Short mmCIF file of C-alpha atoms and ligand atoms in Angstrom, two decimals:
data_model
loop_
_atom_site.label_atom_id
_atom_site.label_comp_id
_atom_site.label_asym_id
_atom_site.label_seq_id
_atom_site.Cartn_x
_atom_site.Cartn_y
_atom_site.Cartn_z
CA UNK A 122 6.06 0.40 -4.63
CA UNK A 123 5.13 4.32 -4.34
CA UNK A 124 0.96 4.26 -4.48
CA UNK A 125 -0.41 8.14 -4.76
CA UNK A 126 -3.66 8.40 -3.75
CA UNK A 127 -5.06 12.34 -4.25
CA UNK A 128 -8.54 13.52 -2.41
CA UNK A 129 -9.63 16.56 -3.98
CA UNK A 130 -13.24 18.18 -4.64
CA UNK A 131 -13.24 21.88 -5.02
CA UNK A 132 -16.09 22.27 -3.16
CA UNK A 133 -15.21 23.63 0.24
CA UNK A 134 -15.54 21.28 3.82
CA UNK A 135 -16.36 18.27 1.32
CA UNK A 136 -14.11 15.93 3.79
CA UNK A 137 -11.04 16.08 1.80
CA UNK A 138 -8.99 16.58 4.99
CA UNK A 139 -10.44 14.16 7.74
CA UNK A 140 -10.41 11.30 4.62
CA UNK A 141 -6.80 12.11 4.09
CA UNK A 142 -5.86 12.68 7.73
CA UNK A 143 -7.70 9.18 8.56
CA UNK A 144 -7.12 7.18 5.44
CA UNK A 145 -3.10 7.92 6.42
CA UNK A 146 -3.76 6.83 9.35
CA UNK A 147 -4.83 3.66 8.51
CA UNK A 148 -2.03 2.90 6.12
CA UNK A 149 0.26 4.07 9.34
CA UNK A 150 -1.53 1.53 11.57
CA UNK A 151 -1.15 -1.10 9.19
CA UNK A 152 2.86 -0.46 9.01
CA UNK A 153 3.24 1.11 5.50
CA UNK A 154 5.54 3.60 5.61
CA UNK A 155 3.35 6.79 4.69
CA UNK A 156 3.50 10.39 3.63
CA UNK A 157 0.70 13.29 4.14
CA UNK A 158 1.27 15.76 1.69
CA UNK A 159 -0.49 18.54 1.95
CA UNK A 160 -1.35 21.39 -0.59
CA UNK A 161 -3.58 23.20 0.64
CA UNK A 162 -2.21 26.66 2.20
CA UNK A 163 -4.73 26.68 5.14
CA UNK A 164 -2.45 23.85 6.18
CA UNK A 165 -5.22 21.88 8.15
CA UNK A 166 -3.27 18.53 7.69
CA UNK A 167 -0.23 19.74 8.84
CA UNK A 168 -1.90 21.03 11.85
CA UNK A 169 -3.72 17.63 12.09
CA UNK A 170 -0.08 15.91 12.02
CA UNK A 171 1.21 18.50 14.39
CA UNK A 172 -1.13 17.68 16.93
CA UNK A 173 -0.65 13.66 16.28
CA UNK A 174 0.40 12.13 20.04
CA UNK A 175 4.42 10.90 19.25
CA UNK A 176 3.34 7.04 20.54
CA UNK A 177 0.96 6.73 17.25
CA UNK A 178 2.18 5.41 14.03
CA UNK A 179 4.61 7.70 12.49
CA UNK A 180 3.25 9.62 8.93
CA UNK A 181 5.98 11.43 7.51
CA UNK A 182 4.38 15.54 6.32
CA UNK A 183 4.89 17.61 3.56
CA UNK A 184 4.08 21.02 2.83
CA UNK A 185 3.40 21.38 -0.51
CA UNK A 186 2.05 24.74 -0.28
CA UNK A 187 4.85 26.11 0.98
CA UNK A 188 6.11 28.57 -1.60
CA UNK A 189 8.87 30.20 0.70
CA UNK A 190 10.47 27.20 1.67
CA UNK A 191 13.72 28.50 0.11
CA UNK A 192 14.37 25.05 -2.08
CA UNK A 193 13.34 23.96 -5.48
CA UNK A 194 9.87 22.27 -5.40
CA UNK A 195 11.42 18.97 -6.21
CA UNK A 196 13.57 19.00 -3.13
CA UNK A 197 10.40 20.40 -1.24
CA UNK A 198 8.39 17.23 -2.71
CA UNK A 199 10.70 14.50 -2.67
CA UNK A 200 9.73 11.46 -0.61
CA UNK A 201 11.78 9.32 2.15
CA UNK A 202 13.69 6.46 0.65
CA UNK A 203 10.71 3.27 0.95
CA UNK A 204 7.62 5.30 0.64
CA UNK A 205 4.80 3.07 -0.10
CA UNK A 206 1.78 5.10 0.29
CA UNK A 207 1.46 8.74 -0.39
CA UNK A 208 -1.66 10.64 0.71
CA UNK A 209 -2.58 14.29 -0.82
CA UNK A 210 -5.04 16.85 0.36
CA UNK A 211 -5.82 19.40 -1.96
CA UNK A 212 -7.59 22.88 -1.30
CA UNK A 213 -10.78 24.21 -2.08
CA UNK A 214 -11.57 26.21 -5.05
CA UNK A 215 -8.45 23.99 -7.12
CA UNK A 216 -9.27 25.04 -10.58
CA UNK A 217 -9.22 22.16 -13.78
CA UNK A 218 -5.63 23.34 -14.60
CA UNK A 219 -4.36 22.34 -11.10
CA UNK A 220 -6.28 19.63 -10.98
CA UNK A 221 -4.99 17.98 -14.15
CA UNK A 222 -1.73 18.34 -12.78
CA UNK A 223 -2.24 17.05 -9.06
CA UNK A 224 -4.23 14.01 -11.04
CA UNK A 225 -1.20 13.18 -13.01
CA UNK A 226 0.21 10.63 -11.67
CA UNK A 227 -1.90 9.68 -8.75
CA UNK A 228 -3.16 5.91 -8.73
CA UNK A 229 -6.66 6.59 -7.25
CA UNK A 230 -8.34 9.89 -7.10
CA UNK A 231 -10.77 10.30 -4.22
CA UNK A 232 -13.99 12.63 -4.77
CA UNK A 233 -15.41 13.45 -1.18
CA UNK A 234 -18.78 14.93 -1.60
CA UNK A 235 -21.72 15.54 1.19
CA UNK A 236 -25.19 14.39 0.07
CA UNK A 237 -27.26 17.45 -0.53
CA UNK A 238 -28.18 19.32 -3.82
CA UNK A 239 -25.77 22.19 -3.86
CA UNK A 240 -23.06 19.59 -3.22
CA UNK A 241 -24.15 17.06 -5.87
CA UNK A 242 -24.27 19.66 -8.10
CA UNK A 243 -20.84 20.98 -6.76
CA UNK A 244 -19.80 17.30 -7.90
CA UNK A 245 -20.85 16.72 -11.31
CA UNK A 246 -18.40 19.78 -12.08
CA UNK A 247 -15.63 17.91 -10.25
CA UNK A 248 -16.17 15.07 -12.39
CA UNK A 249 -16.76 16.05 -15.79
CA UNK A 250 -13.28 18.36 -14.83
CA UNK A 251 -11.59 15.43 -14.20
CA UNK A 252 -12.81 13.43 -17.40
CA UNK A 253 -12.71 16.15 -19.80
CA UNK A 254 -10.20 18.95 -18.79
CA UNK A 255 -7.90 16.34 -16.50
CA UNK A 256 -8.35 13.55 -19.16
CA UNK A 257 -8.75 10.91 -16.49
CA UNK A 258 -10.19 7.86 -18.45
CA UNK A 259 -12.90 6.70 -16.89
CA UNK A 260 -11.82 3.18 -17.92
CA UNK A 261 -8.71 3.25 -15.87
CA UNK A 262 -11.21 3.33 -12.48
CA UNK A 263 -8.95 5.47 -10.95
CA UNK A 264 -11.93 7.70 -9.59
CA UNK A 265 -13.95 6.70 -6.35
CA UNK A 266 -16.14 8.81 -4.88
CA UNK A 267 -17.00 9.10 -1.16
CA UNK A 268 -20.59 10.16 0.19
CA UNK A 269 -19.40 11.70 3.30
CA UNK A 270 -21.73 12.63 6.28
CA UNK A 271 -24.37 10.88 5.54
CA UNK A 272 -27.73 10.25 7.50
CA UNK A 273 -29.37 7.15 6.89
CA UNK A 274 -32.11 6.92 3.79
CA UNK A 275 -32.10 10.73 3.51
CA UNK A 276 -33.65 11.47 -0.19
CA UNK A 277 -30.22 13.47 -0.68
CA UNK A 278 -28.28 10.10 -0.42
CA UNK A 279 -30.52 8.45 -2.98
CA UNK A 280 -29.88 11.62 -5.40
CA UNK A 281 -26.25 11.19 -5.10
CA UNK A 282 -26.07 7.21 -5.77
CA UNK A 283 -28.86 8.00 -8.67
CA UNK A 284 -26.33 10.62 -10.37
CA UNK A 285 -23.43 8.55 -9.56
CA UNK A 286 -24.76 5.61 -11.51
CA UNK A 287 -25.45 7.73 -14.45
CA UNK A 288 -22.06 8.64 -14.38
CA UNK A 289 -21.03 4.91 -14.14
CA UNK A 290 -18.33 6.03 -11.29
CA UNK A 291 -18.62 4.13 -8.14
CA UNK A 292 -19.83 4.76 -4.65
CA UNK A 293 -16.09 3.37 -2.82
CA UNK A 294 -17.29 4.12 0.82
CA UNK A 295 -20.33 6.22 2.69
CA UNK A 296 -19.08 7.71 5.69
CA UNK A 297 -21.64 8.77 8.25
CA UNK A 298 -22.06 12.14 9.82
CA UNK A 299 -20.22 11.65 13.48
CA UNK A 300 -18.78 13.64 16.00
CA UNK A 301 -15.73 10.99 16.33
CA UNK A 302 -14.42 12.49 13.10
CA UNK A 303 -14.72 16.27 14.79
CA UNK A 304 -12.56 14.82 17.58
CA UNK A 305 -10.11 13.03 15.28
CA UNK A 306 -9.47 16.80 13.69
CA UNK A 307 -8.59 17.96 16.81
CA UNK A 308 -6.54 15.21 18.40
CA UNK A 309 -4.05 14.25 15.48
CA UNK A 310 -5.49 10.53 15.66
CA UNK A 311 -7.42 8.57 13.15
CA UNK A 312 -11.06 7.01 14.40
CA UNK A 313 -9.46 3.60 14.36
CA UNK A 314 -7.21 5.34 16.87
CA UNK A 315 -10.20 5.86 19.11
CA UNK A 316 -12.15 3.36 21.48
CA UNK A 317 -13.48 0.81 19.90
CA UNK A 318 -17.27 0.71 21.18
CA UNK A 319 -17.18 4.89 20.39
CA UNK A 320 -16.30 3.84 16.18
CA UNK A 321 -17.22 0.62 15.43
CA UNK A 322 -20.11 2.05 13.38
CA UNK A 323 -17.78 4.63 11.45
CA UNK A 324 -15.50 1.84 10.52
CA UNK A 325 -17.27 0.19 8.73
CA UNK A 326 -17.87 2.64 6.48
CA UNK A 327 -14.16 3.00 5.79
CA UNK A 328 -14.09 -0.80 5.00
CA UNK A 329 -15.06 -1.06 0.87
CA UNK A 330 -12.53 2.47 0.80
CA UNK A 331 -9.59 -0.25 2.20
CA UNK A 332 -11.25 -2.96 -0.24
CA UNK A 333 -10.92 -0.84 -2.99
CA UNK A 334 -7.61 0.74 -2.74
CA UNK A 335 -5.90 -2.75 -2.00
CA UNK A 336 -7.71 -4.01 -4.66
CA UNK A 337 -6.53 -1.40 -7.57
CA UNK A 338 -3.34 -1.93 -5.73
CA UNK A 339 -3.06 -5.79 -5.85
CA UNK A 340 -2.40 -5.45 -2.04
CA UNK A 341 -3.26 -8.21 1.04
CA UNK A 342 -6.05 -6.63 2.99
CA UNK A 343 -5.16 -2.93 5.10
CA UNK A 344 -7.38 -4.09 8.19
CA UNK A 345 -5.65 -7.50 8.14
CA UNK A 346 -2.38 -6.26 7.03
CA UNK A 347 -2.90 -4.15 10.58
CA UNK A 348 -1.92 -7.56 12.44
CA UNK A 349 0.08 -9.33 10.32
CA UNK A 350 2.78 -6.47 9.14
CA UNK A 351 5.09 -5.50 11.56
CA UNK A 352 5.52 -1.83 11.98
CA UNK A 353 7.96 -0.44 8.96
CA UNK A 354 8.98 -4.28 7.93
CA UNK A 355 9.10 -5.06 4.30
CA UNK A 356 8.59 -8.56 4.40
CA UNK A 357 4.95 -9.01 3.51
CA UNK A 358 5.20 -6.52 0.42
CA UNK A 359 5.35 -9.43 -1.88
CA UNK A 360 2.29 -11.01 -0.46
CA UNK A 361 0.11 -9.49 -2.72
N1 ATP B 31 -18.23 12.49 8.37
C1 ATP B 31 -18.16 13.60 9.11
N2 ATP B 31 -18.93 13.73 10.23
C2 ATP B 31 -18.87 14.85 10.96
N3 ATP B 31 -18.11 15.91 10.70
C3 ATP B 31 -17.33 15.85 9.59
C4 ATP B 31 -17.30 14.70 8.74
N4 ATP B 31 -16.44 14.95 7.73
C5 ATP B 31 -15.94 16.18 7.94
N5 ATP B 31 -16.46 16.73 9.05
C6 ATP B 31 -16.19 18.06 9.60
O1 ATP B 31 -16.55 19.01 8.61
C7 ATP B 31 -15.62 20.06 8.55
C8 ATP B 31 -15.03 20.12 7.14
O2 ATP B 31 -14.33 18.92 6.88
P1 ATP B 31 -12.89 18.94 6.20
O3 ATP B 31 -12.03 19.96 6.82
O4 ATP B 31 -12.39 17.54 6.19
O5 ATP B 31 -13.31 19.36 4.74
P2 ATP B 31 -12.34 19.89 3.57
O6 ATP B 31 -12.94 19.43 2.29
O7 ATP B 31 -10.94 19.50 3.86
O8 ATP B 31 -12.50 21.46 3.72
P3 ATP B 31 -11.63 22.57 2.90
O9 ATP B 31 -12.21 22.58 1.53
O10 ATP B 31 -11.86 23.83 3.66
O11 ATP B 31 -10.20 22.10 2.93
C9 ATP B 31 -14.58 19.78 9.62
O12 ATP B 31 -14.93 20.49 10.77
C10 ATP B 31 -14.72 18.28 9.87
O13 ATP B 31 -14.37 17.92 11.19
MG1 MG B 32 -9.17 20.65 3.91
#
């Protein structure tokens, strides 16, 4: 089954790109067959996949931004035959309008948003955008959002979880502020991609993301579903 799973924040250098670039990643490593689709025109995720070594996990790209590409935008966004998880990064400054229609039919939406005033602020907009002009109920769950780059027991961080619980969305992951995901830009990897004793710390911030996702998606577990699917094979689908 196709799961759609949209990043998007407005705000500019939120994270929306390194938590789409590494959340495919993931799904890649643990053998789902994967798209990146990527609409924002700065392209950063196509230059992220561009870069990715050929012996990785294959994630299949789209441009979505491209406006030229001489075919209908159907045939432009049409997925391979078996796609199970699609990723989407969105641009900065996406107004409601777009947003409503990017949120459409996406399964989770992920809100990336850095821990400091301006951005919390930034935020709130996002959301009540999403509730009011997108219509996204917050009943259905679909929204998550991520406190990216975070220090530890900054007063910013405390803000953010104090406004989130107002809001009654929930905190799915809190990624810290590390130079790993800097080199994951420029090397077309993911951090699980990466030595072990250089990430273990960042991982498990990605862990309650996986937890979450599988879990609106009735799935087995990503980071076990990494050794027990074989690359591209069907077979465990079902096991959820
Ligand atoms: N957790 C993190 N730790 C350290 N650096 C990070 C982290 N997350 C993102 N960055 C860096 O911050 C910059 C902005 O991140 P990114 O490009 O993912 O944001 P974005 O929301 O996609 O930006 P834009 O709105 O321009 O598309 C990048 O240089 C990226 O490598
Ligand atoms: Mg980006």
């Amino acid at each position: 089954m196709t799961r759609r799973i949209v990043v998007l924040n407005p705000k500019g250098g939120s994270g929306k790109t390194t938590i789409a670039t590494n959340l495919a990643a993931q799904y890649a490593a643990a053998g789902y067959r994967i798209v990146l689709t990527d609409y924002d025109p700065q392209g950063s995720s196509t230059r992220w996949l561009k870069t990715r070594p050929a012996e990785l996990p294959p994630i299949h790209g789209i441009q979505a931004y491209d406006k030229n590409a001489g075919v209908t935008r159907s045939f432009l966004l049409r997925l391979p035959e078996g796609t199970e998880r699609v990723v989407m990064d969105t641009p900065a400054g996406l107004r409601p309008q777009e947003m409503q229609e990017l949120v459409r039919e996406a399964d989770a939406i992920l809100v990336p948003v850095m821990p400091s005033d301006i951005d919390i602020h930034a935020c709130s907009k996002c959301i009540a955008d999403l509730l009011l002009v997108a219509k996204v109920r917050r009943r259905e769950q679909r929204i998550g959002v991520i406190a990216n780059r975070t220090r530890r027991n900054t007063r910013a961080l405390e803000t953010l979880l104090r406004f989130l619980a107002t809001l009654e969305i929930p905190l799915v992951a809190t990624l810290r502020d590390s130079q790993n995901y800097v080199r994951s830009a420029a090397h077309g990897n993911g951090i699980h991609e990466m030595k072990t004793y250089l990430v273990r710390e960042d991982l498990e911030g990605w862990r309650p993301l996986l937890g979450w996702l599988d879990a609106r998606f009735g799935d087995i577990a990503t980071g076990d579903a990494v050794k027990l699917k074989s690359p591209k094979g069907p077979e465990l689908e079902a096991a959820g």
